[in-house]
Structures are given as structure tokens and as C-alpha cells.
PDB file of C-alpha atoms and ligand atoms in Angstrom:
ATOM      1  CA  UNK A   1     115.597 134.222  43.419  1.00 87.00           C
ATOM      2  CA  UNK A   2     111.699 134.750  44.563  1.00 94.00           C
ATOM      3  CA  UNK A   3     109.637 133.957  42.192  1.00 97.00           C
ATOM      4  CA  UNK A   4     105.909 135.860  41.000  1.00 98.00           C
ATOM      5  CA  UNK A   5     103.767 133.978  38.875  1.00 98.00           C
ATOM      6  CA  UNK A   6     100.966 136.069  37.571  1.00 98.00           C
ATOM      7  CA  UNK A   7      97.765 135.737  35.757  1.00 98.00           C
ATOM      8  CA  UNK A   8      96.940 138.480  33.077  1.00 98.00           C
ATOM      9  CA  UNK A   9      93.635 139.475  32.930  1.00 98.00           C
ATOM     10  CA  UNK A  10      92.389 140.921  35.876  1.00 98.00           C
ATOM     11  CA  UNK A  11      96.077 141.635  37.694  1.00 98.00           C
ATOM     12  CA  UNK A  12      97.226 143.282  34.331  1.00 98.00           C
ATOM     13  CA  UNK A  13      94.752 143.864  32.034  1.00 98.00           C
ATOM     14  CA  UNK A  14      91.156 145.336  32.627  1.00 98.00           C
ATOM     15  CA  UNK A  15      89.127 143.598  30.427  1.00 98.00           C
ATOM     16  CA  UNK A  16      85.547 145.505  31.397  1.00 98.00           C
ATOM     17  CA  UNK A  17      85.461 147.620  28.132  1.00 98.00           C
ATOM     18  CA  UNK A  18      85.986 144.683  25.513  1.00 98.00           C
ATOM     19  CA  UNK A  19      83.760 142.342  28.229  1.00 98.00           C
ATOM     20  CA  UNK A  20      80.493 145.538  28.258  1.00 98.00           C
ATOM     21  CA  UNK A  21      81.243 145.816  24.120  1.00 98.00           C
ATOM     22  CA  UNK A  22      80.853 142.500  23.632  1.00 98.00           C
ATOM     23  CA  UNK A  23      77.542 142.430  25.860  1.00 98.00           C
ATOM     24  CA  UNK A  24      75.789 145.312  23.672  1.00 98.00           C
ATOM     25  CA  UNK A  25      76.896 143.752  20.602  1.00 98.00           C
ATOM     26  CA  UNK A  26      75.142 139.973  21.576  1.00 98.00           C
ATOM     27  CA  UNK A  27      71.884 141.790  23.030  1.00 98.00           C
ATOM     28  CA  UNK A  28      71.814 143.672  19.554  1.00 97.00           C
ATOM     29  CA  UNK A  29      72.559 141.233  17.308  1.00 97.00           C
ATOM     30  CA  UNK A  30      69.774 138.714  19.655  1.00 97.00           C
ATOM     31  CA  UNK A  31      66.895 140.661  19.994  1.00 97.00           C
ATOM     32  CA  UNK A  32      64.201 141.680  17.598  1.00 95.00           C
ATOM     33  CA  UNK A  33      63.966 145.101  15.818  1.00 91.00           C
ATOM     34  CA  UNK A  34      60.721 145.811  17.793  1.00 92.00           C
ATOM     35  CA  UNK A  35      61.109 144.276  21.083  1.00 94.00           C
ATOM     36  CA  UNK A  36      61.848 146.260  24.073  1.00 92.00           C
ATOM     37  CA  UNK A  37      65.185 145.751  26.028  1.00 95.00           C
ATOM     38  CA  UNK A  38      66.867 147.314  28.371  1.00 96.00           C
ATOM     39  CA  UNK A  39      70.867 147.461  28.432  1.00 97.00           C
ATOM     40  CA  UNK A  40      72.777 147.270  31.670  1.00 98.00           C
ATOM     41  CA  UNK A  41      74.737 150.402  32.585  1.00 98.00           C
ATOM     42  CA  UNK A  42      78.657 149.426  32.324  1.00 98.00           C
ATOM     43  CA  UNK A  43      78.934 149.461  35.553  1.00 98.00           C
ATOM     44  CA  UNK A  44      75.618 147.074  36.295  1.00 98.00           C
ATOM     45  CA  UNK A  45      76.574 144.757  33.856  1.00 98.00           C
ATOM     46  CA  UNK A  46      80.420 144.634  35.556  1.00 98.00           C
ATOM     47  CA  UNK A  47      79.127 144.126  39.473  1.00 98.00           C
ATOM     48  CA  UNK A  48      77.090 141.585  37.863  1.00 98.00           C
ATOM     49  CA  UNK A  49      79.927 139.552  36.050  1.00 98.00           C
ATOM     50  CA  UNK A  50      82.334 139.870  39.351  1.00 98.00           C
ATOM     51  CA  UNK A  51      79.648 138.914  41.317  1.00 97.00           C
ATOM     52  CA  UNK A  52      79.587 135.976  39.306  1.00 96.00           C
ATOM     53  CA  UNK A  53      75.978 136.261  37.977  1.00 97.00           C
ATOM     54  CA  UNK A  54      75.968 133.844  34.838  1.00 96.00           C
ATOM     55  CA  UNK A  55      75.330 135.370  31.115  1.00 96.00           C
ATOM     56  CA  UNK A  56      72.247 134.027  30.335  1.00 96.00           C
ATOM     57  CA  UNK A  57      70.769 135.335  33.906  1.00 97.00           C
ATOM     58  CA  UNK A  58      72.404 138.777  32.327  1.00 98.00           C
ATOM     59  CA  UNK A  59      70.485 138.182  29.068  1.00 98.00           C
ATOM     60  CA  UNK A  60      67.141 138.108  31.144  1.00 97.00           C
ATOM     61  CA  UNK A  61      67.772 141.210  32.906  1.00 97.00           C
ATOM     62  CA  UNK A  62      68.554 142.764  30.160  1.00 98.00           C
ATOM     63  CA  UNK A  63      65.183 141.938  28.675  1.00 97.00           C
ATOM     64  CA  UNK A  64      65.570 139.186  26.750  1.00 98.00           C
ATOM     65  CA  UNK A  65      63.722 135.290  26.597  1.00 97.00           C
ATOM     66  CA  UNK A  66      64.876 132.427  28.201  1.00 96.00           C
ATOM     67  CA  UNK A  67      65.121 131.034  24.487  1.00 96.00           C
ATOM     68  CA  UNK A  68      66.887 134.550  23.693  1.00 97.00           C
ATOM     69  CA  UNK A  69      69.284 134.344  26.757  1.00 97.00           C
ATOM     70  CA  UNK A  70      70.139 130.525  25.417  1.00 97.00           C
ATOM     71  CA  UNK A  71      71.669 132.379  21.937  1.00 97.00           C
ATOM     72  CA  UNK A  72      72.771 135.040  23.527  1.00 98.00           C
ATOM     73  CA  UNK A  73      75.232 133.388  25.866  1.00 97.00           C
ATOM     74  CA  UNK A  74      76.980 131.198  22.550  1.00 97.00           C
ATOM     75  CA  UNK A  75      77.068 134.044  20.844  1.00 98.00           C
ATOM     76  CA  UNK A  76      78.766 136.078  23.655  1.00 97.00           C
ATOM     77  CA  UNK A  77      81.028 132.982  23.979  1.00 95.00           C
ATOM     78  CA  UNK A  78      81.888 132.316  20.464  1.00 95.00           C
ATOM     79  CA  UNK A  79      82.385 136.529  20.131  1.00 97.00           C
ATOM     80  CA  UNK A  80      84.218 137.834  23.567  1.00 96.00           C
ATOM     81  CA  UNK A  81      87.764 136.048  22.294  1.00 93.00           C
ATOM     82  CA  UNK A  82      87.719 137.435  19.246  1.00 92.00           C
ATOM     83  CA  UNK A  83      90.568 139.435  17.917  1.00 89.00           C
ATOM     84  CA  UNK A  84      88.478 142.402  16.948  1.00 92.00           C
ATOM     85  CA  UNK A  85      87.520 143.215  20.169  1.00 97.00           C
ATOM     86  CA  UNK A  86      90.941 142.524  22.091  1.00 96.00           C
ATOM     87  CA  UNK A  87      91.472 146.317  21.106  1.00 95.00           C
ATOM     88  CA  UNK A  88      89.347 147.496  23.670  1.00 97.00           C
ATOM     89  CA  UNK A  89      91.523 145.941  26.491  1.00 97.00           C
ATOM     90  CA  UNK A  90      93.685 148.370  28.864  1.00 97.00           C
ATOM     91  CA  UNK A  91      96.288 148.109  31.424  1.00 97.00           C
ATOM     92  CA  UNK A  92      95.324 148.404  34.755  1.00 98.00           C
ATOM     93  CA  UNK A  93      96.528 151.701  36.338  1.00 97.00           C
ATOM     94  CA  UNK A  94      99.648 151.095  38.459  1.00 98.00           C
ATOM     95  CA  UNK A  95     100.251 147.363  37.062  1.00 98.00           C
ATOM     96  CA  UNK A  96     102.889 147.671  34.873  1.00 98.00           C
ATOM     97  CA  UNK A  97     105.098 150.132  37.693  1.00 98.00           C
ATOM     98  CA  UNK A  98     104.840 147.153  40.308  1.00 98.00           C
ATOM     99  CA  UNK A  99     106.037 144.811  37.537  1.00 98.00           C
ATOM    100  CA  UNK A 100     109.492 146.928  37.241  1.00 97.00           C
ATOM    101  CA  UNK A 101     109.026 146.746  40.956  1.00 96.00           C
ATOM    102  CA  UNK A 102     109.552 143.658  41.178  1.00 96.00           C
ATOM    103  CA  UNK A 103     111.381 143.155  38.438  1.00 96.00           C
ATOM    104  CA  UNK A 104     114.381 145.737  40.224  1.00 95.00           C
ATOM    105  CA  UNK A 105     113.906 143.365  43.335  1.00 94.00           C
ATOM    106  CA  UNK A 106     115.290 140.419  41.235  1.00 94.00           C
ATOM    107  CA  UNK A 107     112.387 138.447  41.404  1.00 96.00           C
ATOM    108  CA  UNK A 108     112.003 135.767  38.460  1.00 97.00           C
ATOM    109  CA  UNK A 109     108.550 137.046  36.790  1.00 98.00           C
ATOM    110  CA  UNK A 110     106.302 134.619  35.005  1.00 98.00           C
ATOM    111  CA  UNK A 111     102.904 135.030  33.273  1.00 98.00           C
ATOM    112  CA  UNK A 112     100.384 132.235  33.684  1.00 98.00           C
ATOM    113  CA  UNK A 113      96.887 132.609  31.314  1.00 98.00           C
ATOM    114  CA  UNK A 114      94.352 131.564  30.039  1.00 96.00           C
ATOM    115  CA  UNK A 115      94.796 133.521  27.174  1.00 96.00           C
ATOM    116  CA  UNK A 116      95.939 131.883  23.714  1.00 96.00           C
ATOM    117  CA  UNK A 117      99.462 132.217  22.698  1.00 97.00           C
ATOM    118  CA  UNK A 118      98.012 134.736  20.052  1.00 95.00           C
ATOM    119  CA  UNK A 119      96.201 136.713  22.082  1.00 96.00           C
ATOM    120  CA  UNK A 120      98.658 137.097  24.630  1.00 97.00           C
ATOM    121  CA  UNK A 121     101.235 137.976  21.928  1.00 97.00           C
ATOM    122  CA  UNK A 122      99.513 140.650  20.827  1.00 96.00           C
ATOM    123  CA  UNK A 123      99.017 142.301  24.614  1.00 97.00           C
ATOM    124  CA  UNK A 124     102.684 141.591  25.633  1.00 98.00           C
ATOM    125  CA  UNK A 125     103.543 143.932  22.122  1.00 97.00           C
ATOM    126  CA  UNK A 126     100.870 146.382  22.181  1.00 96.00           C
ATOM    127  CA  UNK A 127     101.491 147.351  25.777  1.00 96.00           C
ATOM    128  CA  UNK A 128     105.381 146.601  25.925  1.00 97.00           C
ATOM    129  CA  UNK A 129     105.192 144.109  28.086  1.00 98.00           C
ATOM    130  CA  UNK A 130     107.316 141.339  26.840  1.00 98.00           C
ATOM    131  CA  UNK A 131     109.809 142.804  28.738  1.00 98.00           C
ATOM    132  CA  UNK A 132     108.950 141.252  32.320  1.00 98.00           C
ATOM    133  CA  UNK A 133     108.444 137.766  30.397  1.00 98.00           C
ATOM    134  CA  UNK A 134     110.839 135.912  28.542  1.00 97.00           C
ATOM    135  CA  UNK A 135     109.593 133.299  25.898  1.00 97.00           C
ATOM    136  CA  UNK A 136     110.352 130.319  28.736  1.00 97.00           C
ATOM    137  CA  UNK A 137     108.064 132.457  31.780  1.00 98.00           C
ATOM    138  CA  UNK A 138     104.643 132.683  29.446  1.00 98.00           C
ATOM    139  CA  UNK A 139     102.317 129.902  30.260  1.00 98.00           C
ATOM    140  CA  UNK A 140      99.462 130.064  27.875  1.00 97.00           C
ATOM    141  CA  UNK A 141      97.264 127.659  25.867  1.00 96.00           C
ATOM    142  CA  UNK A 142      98.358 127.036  22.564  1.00 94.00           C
ATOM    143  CA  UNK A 143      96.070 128.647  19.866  1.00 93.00           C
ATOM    144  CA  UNK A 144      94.563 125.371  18.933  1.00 91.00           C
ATOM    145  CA  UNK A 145      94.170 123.910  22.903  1.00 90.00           C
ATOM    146  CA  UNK A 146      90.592 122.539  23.282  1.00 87.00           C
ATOM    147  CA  UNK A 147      89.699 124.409  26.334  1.00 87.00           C
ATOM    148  CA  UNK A 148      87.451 122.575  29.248  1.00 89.00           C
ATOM    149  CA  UNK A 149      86.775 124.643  32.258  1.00 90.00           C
ATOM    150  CA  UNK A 150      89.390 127.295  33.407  1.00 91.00           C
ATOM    151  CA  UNK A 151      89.382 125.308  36.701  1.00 92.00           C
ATOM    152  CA  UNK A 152      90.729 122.485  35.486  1.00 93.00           C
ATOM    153  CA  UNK A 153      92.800 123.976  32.880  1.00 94.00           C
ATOM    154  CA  UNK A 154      94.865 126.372  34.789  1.00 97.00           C
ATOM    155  CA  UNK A 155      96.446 123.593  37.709  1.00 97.00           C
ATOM    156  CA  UNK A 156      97.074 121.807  34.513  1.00 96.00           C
ATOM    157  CA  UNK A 157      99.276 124.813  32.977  1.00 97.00           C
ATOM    158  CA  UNK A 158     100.279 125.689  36.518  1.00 97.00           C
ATOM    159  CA  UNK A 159     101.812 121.787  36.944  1.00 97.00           C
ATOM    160  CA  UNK A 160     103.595 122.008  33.380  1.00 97.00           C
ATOM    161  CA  UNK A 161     105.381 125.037  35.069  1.00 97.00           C
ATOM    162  CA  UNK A 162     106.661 123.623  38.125  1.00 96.00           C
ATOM    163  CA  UNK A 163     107.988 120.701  36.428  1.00 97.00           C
ATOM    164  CA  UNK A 164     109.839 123.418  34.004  1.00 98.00           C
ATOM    165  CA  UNK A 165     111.228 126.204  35.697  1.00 97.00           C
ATOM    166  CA  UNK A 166     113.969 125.969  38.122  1.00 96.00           C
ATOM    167  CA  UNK A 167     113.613 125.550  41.938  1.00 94.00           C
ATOM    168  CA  UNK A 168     113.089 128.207  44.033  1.00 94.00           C
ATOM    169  CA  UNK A 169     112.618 128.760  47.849  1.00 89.00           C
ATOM    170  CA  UNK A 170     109.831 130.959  47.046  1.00 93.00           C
ATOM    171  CA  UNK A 171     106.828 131.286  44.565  1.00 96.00           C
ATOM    172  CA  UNK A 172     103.640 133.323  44.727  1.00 97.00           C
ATOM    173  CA  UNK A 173     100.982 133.363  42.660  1.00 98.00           C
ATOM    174  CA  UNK A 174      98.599 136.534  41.590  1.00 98.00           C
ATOM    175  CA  UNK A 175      94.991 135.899  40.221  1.00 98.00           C
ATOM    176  CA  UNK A 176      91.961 137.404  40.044  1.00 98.00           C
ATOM    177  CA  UNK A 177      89.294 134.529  39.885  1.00 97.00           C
ATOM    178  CA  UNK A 178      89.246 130.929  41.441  1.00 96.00           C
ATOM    179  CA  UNK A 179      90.760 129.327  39.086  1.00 97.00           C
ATOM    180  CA  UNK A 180      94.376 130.906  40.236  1.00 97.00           C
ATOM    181  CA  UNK A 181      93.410 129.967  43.699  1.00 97.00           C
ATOM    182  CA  UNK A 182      92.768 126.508  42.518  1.00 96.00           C
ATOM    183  CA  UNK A 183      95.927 126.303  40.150  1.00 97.00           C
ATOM    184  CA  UNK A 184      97.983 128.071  43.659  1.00 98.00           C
ATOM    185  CA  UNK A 185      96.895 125.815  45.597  1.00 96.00           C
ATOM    186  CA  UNK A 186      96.993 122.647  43.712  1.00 97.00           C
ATOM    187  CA  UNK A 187     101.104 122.755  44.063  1.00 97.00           C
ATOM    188  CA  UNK A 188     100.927 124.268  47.353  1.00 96.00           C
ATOM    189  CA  UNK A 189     101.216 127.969  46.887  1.00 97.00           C
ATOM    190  CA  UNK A 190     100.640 131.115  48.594  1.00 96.00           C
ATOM    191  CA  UNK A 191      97.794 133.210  46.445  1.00 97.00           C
ATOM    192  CA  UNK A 192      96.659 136.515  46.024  1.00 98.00           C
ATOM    193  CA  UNK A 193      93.410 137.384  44.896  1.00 97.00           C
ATOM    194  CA  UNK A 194      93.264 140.574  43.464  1.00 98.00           C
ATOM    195  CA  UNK A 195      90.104 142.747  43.328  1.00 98.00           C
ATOM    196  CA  UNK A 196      90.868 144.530  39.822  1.00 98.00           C
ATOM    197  CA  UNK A 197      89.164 141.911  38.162  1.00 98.00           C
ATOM    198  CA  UNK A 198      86.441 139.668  37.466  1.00 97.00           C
ATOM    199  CA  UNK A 199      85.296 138.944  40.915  1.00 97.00           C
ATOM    200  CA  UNK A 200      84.189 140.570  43.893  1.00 97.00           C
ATOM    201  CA  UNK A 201      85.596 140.105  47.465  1.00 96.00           C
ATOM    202  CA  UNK A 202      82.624 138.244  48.642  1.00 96.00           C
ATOM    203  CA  UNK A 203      83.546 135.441  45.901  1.00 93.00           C
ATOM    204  CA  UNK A 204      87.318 135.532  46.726  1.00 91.00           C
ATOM    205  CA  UNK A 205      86.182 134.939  50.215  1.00 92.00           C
ATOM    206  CA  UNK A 206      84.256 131.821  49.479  1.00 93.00           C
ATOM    207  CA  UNK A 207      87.336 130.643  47.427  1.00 91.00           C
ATOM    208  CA  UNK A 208      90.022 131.643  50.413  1.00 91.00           C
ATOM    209  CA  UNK A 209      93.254 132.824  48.674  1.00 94.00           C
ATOM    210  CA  UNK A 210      96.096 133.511  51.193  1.00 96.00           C
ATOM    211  CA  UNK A 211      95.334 137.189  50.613  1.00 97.00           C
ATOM    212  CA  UNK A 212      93.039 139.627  48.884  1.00 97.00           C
ATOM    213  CA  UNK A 213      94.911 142.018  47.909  1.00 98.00           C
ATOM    214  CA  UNK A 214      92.632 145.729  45.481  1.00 98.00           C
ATOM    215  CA  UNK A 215      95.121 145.141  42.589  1.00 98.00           C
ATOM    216  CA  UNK A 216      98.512 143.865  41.541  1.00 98.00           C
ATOM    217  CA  UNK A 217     100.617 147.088  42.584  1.00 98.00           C
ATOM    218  CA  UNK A 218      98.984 146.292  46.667  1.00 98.00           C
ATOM    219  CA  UNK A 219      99.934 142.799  45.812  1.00 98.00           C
ATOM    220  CA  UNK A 220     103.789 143.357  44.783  1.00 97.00           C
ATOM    221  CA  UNK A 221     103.875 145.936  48.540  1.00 96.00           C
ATOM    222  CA  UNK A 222     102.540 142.620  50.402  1.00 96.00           C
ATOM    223  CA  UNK A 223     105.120 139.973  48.723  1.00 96.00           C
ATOM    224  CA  UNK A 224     108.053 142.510  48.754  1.00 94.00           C
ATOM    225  CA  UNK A 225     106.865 142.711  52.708  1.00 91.00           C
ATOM    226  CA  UNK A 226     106.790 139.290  53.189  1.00 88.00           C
ATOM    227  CA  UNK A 227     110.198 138.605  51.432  1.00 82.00           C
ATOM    228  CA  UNK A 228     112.002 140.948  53.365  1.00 73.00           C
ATOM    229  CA  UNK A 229     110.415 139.457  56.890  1.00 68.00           C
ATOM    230  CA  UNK A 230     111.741 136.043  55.329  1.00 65.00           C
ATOM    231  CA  UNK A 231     115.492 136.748  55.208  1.00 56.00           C
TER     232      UNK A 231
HETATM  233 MG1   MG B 301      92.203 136.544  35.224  1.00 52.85          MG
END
């Protein structure tokens, strides 16, 4: 049975909304009643997180003082996982029809996060997704993990799950930032980078996946491609 291991955010959830609410509430809650700022469109304020730009560079833009932009980004750190504003989280359109794509082609499905078992609890319900993942194929952090840097923490999650799940002849992996390149490719793996997320091509191409694929559902025509040249 092929296998698809697949991150969540970014190849299944769009996270923009919660991401841009988050941003108005921090430059609210940091600048002064009289001072002048000026808030980022949605759509500025997204190109800038895919391309990578870092929050307290966004804080400046937006108007704010390099001693502003310093509270800013903690608060925008200690805020954007919060369960209040998980709400504003959506699926991405077409995701969940390539899941039962693949999920019709037999293939063993498995979600691999950075999410917190609670916060991933609460998408897999509220979008009835549990479905496509069984309790043993969700590879999160547990809710009290003391994360370090995604790109260290996701080969670590990404080695747990090769030493637990069954063999297969074939695995690929889905992801939209370099830290599911990094986690692929530290065991080996084909990846995808998908373009629905948090990064741009022009990062993706500095971080060389196997493919770049716009979203999951282009992802799941490429595998199911490649599977079929394979037998
Ligand atoms: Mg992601």
C-alpha cells in the first residue's frame, strides 16, 4: 500500500484569515492611541509572510518602532496559537476531494504537524476530517511539547513515524514550508511543496523539494501519476 504523509496547514488548511486577524489584533493592542500606523492589506501582509519576510520587519512596515516591532512579534507569538482564533481557519478549496482521492486509491494516509494534539483535534472534528486519519496516522506534538524550531522538530516527528508505521515500498510526503522538505528528506523521501501555503515558489526553490506542486489536489494528480508509471 502507497503511502501519503501530509502536513496540515498549508496542504489542508488555509491559515491566512486567523494569521491577518492575529496581525491587526498585535498592531492594535502595540501601538499608541495617537500614533499613526498603517495596516497591511490582507493580501500585503500574506505575500509578505510567504515570502518569508520576518514579523518584526512586518511590524515596521506597518508603522511601528523597532522597540514596538520587538513586542509586537511576542505578542503575535504568544497570540497566533491560541484557541480563540483557530476559528478563523478554513479548508483549502479542493483539499479534502483529493484526500477521498486518494483515500479510494488505497493509499495509507497519515497527517504529520506541527500542530498540538489539541489543536489538531479540534480541525480533524470541525471539518470532518478524522476520517482520512486514524488515531495511529496523526503525528503531532503533544499539548505540553516544548517546541524548538519547526526545522528541527518536524525530522524529529517525521523519524518517530518511520520507526512506527509499517513498511512500505512507497511514501511521499506533502508540505508547504521547509521544514517538510527537511523532515522528507531527512529519511530519504520524495517531497512536494505545495504553493497553498506559507511560502512562495521562489522560497520552495531555494529549499528544492522533489516537486512544487499549487496545492494538495495538483499534488494527489502527480503521486497518483507517478504510482501508476511505477507498477
Ligand atoms: Mg504547513
Amino acid at each position: 500500500m502507497p503511502r501519503l504523509i501530509t502536513d496540515f496547514d498549508g496542504p489542508i488548511i488555509d491559515v491566512s484569515e486567523r494569521y491577518y486577524r492575529v496581525y491587526q489584533y498585535c498592531l492594535a493592542a502595540v501601538s499608541q492611541p495617537e500614533q499613526r500606523v498603517r495596516q497591511l492589506t490582507k493580501q500585503e501582509f500574506w505575500s509578505l509572510k510567504r515570502s518569508q519576510v520576518p514579523e518584526a520587519q512586518i511590524a515596521i512596515r506597518s508603522g511601528l518602532s523597532d522597540d514596538q516591532s520587538f513586542h509586537f512579534s511576542k505578542l503575535r507569538r504568544d497570540t497566533v496559537h491560541t484557541m480563540p482564533y483557530f476559528q478563523y481557519d478554513t479548508p483549502v478549496p479542493g483539499a479534502v476531494e483529493a484526500l477521498e482521492m486518494l483515500q479510494q486509491a488505497g493509499f495509507d494516509l497519515v497527517v504529520m504537524t506541527m500542530r498540538r494534539t489539541r489543536e489538531l483535534n479540534y480541525a480533524l472534528q470541525r471539518y470532518d476530517l478524522e476520517r482520512f486519519f486514524p488515531l495511529d496516522r496523526r503525528y503531532c506534538l503533544a499539548n505540553d511539547y516544548v517546541k524548538t524550531i519547526d526545522t528541527k522538530d518536524k525530522p524529529l516527528l517525521m523519524a518517530r513515524a518511520m520507526r512506527e508505521l509499517p513498511t512500505t515500498y512507497s511514501t511521499w510526503m506533502v508540505g508547504d514550508t521547509e521544514a517538510d522538505i527537511a523532515a522528507a528528506q531527512s529519511q530519504g523521501l520524495p517531497a512536494i511543496g505545495v504553493l497553498s501555503g506559507i511560502r512562495d515558489r521562489k522560497r520552495f526553490e531555494q529549499y528544492g523539494p522533489t516537486y512544487i506542486a499549487s496545492d494538495l489536489a495538483a499534488a494527489v494528480e502527480l503521486v497518483l501519476d507517478r504510482c501508476l508509471l511505477a507498477v
